[in-house]
Short mmCIF file of C-alpha atoms in Angstrom, two decimals:
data_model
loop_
_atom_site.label_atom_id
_atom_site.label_comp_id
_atom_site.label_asym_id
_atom_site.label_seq_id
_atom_site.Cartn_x
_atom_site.Cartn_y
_atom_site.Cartn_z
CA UNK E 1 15.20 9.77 -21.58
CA UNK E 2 11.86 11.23 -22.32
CA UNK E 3 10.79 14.13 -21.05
CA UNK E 4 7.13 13.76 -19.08
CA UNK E 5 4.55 17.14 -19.05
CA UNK E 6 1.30 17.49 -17.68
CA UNK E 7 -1.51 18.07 -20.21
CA UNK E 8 -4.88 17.39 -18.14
CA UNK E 9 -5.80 18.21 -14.94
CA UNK E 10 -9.18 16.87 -13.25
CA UNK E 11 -10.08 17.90 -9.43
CA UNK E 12 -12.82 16.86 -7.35
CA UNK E 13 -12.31 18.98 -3.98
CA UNK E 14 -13.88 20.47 -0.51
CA UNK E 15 -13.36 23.44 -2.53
CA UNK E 16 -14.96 22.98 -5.40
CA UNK E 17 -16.14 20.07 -8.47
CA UNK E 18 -13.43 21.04 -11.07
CA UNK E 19 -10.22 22.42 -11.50
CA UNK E 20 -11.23 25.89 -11.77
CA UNK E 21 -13.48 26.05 -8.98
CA UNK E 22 -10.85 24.83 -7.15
CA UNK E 23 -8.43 26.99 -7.74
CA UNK E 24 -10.51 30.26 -7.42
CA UNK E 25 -11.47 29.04 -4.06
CA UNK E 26 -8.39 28.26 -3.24
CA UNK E 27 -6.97 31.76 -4.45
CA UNK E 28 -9.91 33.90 -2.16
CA UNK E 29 -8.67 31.66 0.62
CA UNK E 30 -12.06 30.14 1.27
CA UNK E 31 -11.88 27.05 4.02
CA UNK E 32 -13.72 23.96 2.73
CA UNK E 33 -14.35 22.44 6.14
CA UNK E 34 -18.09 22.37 8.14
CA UNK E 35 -20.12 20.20 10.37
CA UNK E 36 -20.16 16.64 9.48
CA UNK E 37 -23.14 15.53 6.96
CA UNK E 38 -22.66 12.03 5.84
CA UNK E 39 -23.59 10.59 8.65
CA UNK E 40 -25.14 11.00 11.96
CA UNK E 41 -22.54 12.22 14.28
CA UNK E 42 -22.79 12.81 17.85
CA UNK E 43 -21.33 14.23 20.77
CA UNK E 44 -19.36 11.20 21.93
CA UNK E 45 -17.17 12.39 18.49
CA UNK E 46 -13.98 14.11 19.87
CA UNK E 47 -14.26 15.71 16.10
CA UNK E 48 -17.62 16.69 14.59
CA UNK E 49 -16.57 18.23 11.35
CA UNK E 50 -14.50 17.86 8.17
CA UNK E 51 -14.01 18.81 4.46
CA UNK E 52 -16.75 17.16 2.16
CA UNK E 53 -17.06 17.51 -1.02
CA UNK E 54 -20.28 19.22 -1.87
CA UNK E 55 -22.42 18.78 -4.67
CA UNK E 56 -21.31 15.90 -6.08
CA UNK E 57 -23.40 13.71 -8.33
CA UNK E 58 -21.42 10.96 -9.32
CA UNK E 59 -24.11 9.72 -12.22
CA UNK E 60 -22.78 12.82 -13.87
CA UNK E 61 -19.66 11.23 -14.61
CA UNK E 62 -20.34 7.75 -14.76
CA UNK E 63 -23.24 5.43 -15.31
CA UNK E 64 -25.47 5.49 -13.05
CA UNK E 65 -26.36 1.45 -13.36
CA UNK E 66 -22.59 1.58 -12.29
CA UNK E 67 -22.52 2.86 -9.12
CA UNK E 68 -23.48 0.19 -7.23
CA UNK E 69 -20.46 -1.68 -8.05
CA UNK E 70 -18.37 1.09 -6.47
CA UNK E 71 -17.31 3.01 -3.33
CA UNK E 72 -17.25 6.78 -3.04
CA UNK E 73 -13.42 6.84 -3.15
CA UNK E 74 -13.96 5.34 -6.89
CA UNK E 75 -16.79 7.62 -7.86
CA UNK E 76 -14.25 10.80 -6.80
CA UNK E 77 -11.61 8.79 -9.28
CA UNK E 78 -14.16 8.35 -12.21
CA UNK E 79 -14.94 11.96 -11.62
CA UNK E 80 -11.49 13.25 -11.67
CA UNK E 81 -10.55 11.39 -14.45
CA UNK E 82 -13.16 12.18 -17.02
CA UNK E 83 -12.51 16.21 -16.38
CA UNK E 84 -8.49 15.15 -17.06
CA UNK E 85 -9.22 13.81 -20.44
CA UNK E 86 -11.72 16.00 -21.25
CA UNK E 87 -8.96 18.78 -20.37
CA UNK E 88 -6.68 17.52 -21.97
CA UNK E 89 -8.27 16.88 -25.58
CA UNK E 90 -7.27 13.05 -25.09
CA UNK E 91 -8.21 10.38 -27.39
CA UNK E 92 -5.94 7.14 -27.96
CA UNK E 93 -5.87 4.83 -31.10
CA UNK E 94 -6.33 0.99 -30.27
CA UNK E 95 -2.66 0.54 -31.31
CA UNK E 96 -1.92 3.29 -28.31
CA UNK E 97 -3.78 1.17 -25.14
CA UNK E 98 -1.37 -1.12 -24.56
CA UNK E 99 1.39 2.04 -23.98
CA UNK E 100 -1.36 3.95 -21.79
CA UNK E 101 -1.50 3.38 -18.00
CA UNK E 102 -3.11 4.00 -14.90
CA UNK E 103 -1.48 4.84 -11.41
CA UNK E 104 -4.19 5.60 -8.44
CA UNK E 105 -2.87 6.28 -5.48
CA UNK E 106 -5.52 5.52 -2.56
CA UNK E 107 -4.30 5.43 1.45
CA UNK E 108 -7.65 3.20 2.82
CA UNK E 109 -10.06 2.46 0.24
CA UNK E 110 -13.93 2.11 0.66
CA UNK E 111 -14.09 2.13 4.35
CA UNK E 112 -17.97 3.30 4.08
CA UNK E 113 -18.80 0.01 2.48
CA UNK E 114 -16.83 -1.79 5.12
CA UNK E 115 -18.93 -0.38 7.95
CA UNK E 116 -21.94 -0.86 5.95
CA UNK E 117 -21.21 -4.61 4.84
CA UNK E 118 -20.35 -5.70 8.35
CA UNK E 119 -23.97 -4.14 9.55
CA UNK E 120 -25.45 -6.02 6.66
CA UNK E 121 -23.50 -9.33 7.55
CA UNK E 122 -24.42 -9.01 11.57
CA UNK E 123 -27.93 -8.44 10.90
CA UNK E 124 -29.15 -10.19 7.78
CA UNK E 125 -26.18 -12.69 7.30
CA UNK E 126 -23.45 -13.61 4.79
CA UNK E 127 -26.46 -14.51 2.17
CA UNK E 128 -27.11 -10.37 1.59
CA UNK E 129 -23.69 -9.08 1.16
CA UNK E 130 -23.50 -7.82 -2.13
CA UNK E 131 -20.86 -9.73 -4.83
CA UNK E 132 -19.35 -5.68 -5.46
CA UNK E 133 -18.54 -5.66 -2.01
CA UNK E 134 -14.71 -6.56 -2.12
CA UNK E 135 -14.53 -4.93 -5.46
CA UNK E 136 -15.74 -2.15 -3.96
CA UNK E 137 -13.80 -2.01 -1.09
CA UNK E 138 -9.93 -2.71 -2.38
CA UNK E 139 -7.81 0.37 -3.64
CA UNK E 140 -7.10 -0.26 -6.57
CA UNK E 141 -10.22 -0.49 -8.20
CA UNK E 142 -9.77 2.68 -8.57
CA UNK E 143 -7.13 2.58 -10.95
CA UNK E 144 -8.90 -1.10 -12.10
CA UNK E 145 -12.34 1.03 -13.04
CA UNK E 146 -10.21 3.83 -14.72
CA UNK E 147 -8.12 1.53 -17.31
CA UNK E 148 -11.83 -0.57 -18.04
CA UNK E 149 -13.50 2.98 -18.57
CA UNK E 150 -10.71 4.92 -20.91
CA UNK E 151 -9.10 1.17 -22.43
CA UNK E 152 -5.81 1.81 -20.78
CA UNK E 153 -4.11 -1.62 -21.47
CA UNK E 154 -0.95 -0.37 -19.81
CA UNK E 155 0.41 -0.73 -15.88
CA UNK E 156 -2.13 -0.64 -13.61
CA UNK E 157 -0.97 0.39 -10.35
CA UNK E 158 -2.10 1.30 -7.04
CA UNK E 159 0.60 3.17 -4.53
CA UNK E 160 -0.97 2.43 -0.95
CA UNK E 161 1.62 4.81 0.95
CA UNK E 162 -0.66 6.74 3.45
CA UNK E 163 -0.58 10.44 2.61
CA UNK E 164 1.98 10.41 0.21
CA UNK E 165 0.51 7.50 -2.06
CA UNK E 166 -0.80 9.90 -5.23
CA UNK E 167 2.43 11.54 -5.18
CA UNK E 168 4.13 8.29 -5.52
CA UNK E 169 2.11 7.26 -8.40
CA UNK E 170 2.52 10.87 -10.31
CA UNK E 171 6.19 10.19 -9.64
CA UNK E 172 6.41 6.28 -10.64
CA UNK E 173 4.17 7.43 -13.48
CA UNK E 174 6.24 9.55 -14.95
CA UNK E 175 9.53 7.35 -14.38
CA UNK E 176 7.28 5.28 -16.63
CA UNK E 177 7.48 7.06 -19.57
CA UNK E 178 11.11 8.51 -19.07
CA UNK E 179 12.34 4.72 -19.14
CA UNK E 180 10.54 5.05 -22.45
CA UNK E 181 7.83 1.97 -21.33
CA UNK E 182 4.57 3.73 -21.64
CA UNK E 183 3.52 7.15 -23.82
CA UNK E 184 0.51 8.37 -21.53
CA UNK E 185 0.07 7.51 -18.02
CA UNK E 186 -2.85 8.63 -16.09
CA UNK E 187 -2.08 9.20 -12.80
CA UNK E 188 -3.60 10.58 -9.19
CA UNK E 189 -5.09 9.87 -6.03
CA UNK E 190 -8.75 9.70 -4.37
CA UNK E 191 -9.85 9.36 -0.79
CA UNK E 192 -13.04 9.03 1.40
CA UNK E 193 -12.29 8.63 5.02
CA UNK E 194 -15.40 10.57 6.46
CA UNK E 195 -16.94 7.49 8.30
CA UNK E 196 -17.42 7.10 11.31
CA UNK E 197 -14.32 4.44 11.46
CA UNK E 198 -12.01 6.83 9.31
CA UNK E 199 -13.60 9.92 11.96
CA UNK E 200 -13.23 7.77 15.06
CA UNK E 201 -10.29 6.16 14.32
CA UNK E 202 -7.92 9.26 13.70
CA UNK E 203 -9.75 11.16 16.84
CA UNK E 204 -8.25 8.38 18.16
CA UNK E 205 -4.53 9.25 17.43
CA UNK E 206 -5.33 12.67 18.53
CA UNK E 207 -4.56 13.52 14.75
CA UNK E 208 -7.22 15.53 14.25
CA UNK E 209 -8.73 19.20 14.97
CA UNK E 210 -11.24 19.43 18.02
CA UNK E 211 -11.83 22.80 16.59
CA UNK E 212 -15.95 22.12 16.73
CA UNK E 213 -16.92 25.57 17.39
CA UNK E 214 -14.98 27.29 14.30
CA UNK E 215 -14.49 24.12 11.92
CA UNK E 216 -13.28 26.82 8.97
CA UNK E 217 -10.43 27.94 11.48
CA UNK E 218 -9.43 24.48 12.54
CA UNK E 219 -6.86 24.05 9.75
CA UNK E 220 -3.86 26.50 10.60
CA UNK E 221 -0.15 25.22 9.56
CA UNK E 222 2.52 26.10 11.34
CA UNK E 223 -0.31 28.62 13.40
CA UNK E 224 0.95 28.32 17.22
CA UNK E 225 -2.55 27.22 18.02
CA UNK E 226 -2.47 24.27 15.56
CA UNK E 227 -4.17 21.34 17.21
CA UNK E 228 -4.48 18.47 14.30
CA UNK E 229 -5.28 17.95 10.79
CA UNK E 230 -8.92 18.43 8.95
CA UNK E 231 -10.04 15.31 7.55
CA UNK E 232 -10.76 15.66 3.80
CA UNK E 233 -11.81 14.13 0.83
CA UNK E 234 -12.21 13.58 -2.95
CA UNK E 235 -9.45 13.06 -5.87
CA UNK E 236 -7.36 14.58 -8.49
CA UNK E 237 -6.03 13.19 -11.95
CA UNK E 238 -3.35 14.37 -14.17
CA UNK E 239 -2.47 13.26 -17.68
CA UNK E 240 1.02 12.48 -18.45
CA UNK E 241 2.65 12.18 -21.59
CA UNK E 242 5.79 12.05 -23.19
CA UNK E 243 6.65 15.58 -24.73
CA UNK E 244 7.51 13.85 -28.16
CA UNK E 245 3.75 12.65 -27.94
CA UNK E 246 2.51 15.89 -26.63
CA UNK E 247 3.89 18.19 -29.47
CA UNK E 248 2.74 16.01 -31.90
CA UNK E 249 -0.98 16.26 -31.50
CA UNK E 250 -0.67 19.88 -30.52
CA UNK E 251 -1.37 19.65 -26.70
CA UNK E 252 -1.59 22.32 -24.02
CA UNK E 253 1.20 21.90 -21.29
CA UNK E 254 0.66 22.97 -17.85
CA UNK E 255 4.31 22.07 -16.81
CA UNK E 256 7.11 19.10 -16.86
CA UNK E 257 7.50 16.84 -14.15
CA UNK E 258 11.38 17.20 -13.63
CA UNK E 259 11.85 15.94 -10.21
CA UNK E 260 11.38 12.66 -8.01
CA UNK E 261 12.20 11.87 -4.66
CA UNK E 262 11.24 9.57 -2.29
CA UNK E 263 12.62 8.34 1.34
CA UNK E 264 11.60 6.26 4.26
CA UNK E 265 12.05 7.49 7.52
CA UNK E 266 12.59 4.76 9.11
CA UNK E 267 11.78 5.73 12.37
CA UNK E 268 8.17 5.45 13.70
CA UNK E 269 4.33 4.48 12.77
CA UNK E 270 3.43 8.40 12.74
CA UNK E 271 5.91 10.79 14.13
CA UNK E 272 8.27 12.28 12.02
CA UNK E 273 12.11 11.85 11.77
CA UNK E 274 13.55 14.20 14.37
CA UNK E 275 14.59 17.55 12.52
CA UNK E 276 13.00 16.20 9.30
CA UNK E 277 15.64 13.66 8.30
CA UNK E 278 13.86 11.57 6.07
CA UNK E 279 11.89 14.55 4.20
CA UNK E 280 15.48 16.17 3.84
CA UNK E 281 16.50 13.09 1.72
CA UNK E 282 13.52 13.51 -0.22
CA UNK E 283 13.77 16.97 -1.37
CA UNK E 284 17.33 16.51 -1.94
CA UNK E 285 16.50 13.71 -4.23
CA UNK E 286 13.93 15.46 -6.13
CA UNK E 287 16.43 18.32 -6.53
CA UNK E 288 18.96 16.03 -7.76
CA UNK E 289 16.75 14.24 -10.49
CA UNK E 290 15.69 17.81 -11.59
CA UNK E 291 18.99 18.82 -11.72
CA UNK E 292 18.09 22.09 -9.83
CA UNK E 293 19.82 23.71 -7.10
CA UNK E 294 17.54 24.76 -4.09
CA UNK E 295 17.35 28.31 -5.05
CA UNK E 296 15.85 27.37 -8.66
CA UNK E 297 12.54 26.98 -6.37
CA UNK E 298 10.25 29.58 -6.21
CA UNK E 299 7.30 28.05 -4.50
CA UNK E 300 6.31 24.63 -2.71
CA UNK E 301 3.27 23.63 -1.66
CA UNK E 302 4.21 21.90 1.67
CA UNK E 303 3.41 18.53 3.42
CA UNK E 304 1.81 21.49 5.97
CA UNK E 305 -1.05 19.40 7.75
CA UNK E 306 -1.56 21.63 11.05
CA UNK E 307 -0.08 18.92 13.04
CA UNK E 308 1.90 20.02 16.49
CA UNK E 309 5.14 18.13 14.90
CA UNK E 310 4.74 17.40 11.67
CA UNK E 311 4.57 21.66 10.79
CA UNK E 312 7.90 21.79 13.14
CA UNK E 313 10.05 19.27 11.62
CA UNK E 314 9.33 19.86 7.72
CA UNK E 315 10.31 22.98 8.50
CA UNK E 316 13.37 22.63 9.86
CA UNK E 317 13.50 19.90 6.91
CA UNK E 318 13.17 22.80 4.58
CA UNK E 319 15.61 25.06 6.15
CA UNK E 320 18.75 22.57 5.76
CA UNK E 321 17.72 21.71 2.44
CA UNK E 322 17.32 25.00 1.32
CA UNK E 323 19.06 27.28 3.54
CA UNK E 324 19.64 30.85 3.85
CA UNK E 325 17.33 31.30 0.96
CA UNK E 326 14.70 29.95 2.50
CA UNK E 327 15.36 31.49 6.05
CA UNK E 328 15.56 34.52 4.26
CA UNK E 329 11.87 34.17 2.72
CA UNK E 330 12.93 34.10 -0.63
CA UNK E 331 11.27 31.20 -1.09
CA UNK E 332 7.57 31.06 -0.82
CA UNK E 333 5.79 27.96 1.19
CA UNK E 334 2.34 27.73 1.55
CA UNK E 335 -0.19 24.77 2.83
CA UNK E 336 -3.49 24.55 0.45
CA UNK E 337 -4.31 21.78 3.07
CA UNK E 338 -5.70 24.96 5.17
CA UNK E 339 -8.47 25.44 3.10
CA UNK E 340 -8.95 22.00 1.41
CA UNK E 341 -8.49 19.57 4.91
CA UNK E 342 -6.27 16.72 4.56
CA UNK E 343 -7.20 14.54 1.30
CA UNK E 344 -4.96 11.90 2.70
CA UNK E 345 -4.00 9.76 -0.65
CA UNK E 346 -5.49 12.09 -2.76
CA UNK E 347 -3.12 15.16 -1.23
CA UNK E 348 -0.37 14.65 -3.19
CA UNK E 349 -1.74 14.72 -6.70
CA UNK E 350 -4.26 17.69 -5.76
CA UNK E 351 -1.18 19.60 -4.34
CA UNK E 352 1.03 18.69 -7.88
CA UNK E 353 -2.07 19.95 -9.67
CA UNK E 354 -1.99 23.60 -7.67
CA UNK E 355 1.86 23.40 -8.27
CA UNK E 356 1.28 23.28 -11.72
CA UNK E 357 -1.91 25.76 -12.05
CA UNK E 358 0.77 27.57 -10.06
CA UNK E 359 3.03 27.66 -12.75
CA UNK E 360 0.90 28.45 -15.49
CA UNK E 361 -1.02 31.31 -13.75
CA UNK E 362 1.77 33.22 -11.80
CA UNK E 363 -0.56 33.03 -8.75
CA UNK E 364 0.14 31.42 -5.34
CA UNK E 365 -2.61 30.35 -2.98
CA UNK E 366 -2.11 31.35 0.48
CA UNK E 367 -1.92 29.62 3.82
CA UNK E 368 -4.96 31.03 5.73
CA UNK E 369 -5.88 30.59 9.45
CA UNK E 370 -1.76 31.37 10.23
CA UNK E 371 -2.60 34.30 13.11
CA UNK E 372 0.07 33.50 15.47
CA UNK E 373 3.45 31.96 13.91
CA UNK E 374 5.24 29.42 16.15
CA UNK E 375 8.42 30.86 16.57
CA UNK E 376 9.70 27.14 15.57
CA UNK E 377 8.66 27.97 12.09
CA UNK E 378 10.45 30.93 11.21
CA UNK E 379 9.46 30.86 6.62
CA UNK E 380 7.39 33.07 4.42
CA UNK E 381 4.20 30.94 4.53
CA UNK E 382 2.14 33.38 1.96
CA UNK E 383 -0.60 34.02 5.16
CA UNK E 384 -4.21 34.60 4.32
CA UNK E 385 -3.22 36.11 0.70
CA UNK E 386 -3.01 35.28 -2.43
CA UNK E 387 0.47 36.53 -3.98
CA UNK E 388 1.65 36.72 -7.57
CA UNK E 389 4.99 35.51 -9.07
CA UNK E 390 6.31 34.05 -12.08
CA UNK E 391 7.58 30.33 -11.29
CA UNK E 392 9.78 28.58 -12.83
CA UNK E 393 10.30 25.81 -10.73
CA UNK E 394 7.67 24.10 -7.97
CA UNK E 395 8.37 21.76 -5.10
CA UNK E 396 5.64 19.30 -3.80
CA UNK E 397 6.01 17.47 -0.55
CA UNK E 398 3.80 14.74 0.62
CA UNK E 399 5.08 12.95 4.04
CA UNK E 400 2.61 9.82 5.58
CA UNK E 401 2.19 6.98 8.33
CA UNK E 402 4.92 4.69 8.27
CA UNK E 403 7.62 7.28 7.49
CA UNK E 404 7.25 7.47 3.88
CA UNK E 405 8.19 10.42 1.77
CA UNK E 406 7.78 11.76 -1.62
CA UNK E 407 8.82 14.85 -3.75
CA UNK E 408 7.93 16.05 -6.71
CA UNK E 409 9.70 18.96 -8.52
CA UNK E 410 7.32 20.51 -11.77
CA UNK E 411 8.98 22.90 -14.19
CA UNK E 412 7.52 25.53 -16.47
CA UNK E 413 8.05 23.96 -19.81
CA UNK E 414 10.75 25.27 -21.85
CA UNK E 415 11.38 23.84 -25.56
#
């Protein structure tokens, strides 16, 4: 089978418009959250602030006669995906599009031009909705505006799998290529739930933070005053390609995607599996397809959402998988979801990305905000600090609604 690497990486994040703003932000341990800005909120809000993206002017990365046709969610894509190929050096000959892909994850689409439609349609009628409405709205025009933009005549996928969707389509992507059916696969998630529905609707589930008075402390994993994920936002894009590909025009390689899992639950709508069952399949999985034992893994960037359960049970989910060796903190776990909110179906290919800038820079970003461990969650977290270690191996886990699970294992590339 082929082998798959990563040769582009494109982030739009809280933390920063870029890859490398990201990652320095993420390596001082700065929090991306704040007050709400996007639209009016008020006090009947249970939760009043989140993780924007700031600065962000879409008509610098795509037309700006274009934007009307799109949702936010797609803009974050477009954005993403131009820094990928411009970081990657990628251009593909006509005879290469039909052998080049496109896998967007996205968990719920363009939920601000739902609300703003269905004002449109109560007060003005059916007459003034706009024709881009529904092509706005649907998930996987973000992968649908991608493969028009770069001419990637290929698959054309979007994995709709709650939180773990991007990390689904980085893994499908790459089973892509090692079944030898496509040469380049672009592949990644994007996300903008910071609407009053997306806001009001997981205040509702008692998901989120009520943190109002210290928004940049409201995101603390496995913290014993955790109280409920920071809602986030924005996308990241990778570039895949075969290594045969790769060498031959001379690319830079972050790392090899050597690993897939994936499990369902099969238990509830949003708890997880008592003691982590179904993330315990999926790590196993991953391990299995990487041919790796547990101890090969020197860091993972965690599922780690500051949720009450969730922080308890992939815990435990990482201690059987990985045993003594975790329990004895060889193994380093942090959650960049502390300083970067909850990205929902953009999570998983942002967290891949820091896996991989992980790899290549020796550096692990910390978990900040983690004070007060809960004695339920008893491994080496990397709290409020950078650290520095060489990696060979890096575990990414990714865990939503519905039970789903996904795991991705990305290896320093070797020749």
């Amino acid at each position: 089978m082929e082998r798959v690497v990563i040769t582009g990486i494109g982030l739009i994040t809280p933390n920063g418009i870029g890859t490398e703003a990201t990652w320095q932000s993420l390596l001082k341990g700065e929090s991306g959250a704040g007050p709400i800005t996007q639209f009016e909120i008020t006090d009947e809000y249970p939760t009043r602030f989140a993780c924007e993206v700031k600065n962000y002017d879409p008509a610098e990365f795509m037309p700006r006669k274009k934007l009307k046709e799109v949702a936010r969610f797609i803009t974050f894509s477009m954005g993403a995906t131009k820094l990928a190929f411009q970081d990657a050096g990628l251009e593909l000959a006509e005879a290469e599009r039909d052998r080049a892909g496109c896998f967007i994850g996205v968990g719920l689409g363009g939920l601000e031009n739902l609300e703003r439609v269905k004002m449109i349609l109560e007060t003005k009628g059916p007459g003034k909705v706009s024709p881009y409405f529904i092509p706005s709205l649907i998930g996987n025009l973000a992968a649908g505006q991608v493969s028009i933009e770069y001419g990637l005549r290929g698959p054309s996928f979007c994995h709709t799998t709650a939180c773990s969707s991007s990390a689904h389509s980085l893994g499908e992507a790459a089973e892509w290529i090692r079944r030898g059916k496509a040469d380049v696969m672009v592949a990644g998630g994007a996300e903008a739930t910071i609407t009053p529905i997306g806001i009001a609707g997981f205040s509702a589930m008692f998901a989120l933070s009520r943190r109002n008075d210290a928004p940049q402390a409201a995101s603390r994993p496995w913290d014993k005053g955790r109280d409920g994920f920071v809602c986030g936002e924005g996308a990241g894009t990778l570039i895949l390609e075969s290594l045969s590909r790769a060498k031959r025009r001379g690319a830079k390689i972050y790392a090899e995607i050597t690993g897939f899992g994936a499990s369902s639950d099969a238990y509830h709508i949003t708890k997880p599996a008592p003691d982590g069952a179904g993330a315990i399949r999926s790590m196993r999985l991953a391990l299995e397809d990487a041919k790796l034992s547990p101890e090969s893994i020197g860091y993972m960037n965690a599922h780690g959402t500051s949720t009450p359960a969730g922080d308890i049970e992939e815990s435990k989910a990482v201690e059987a998988v990985f045993g003594d060796y975790a329990k004895d903190h060889k193994l380093w776990v942090s959650s960049t979801k502390s300083m970067m909110g909850h990205l929902l179906g953009a999570a998983g290919a942002v967290e891949a990305a820091v896996c991989a800038k992980a790899i290549e820079t020796g550096a692990i970003p910390p978990t900040i905000n983690l004070k007060d461990p809960d004695p339920e969650c008893r491994l080496d977290y990397v709290p409020n600090q950078a650290r520095e270690r060489r990696l060979d191996h890096a575990m990414s886990n990714s865990f939503g609604f519905g039970g789903t699970n996904a795991t991705l294992v990305l290896s320093r590339y070797k020749d």
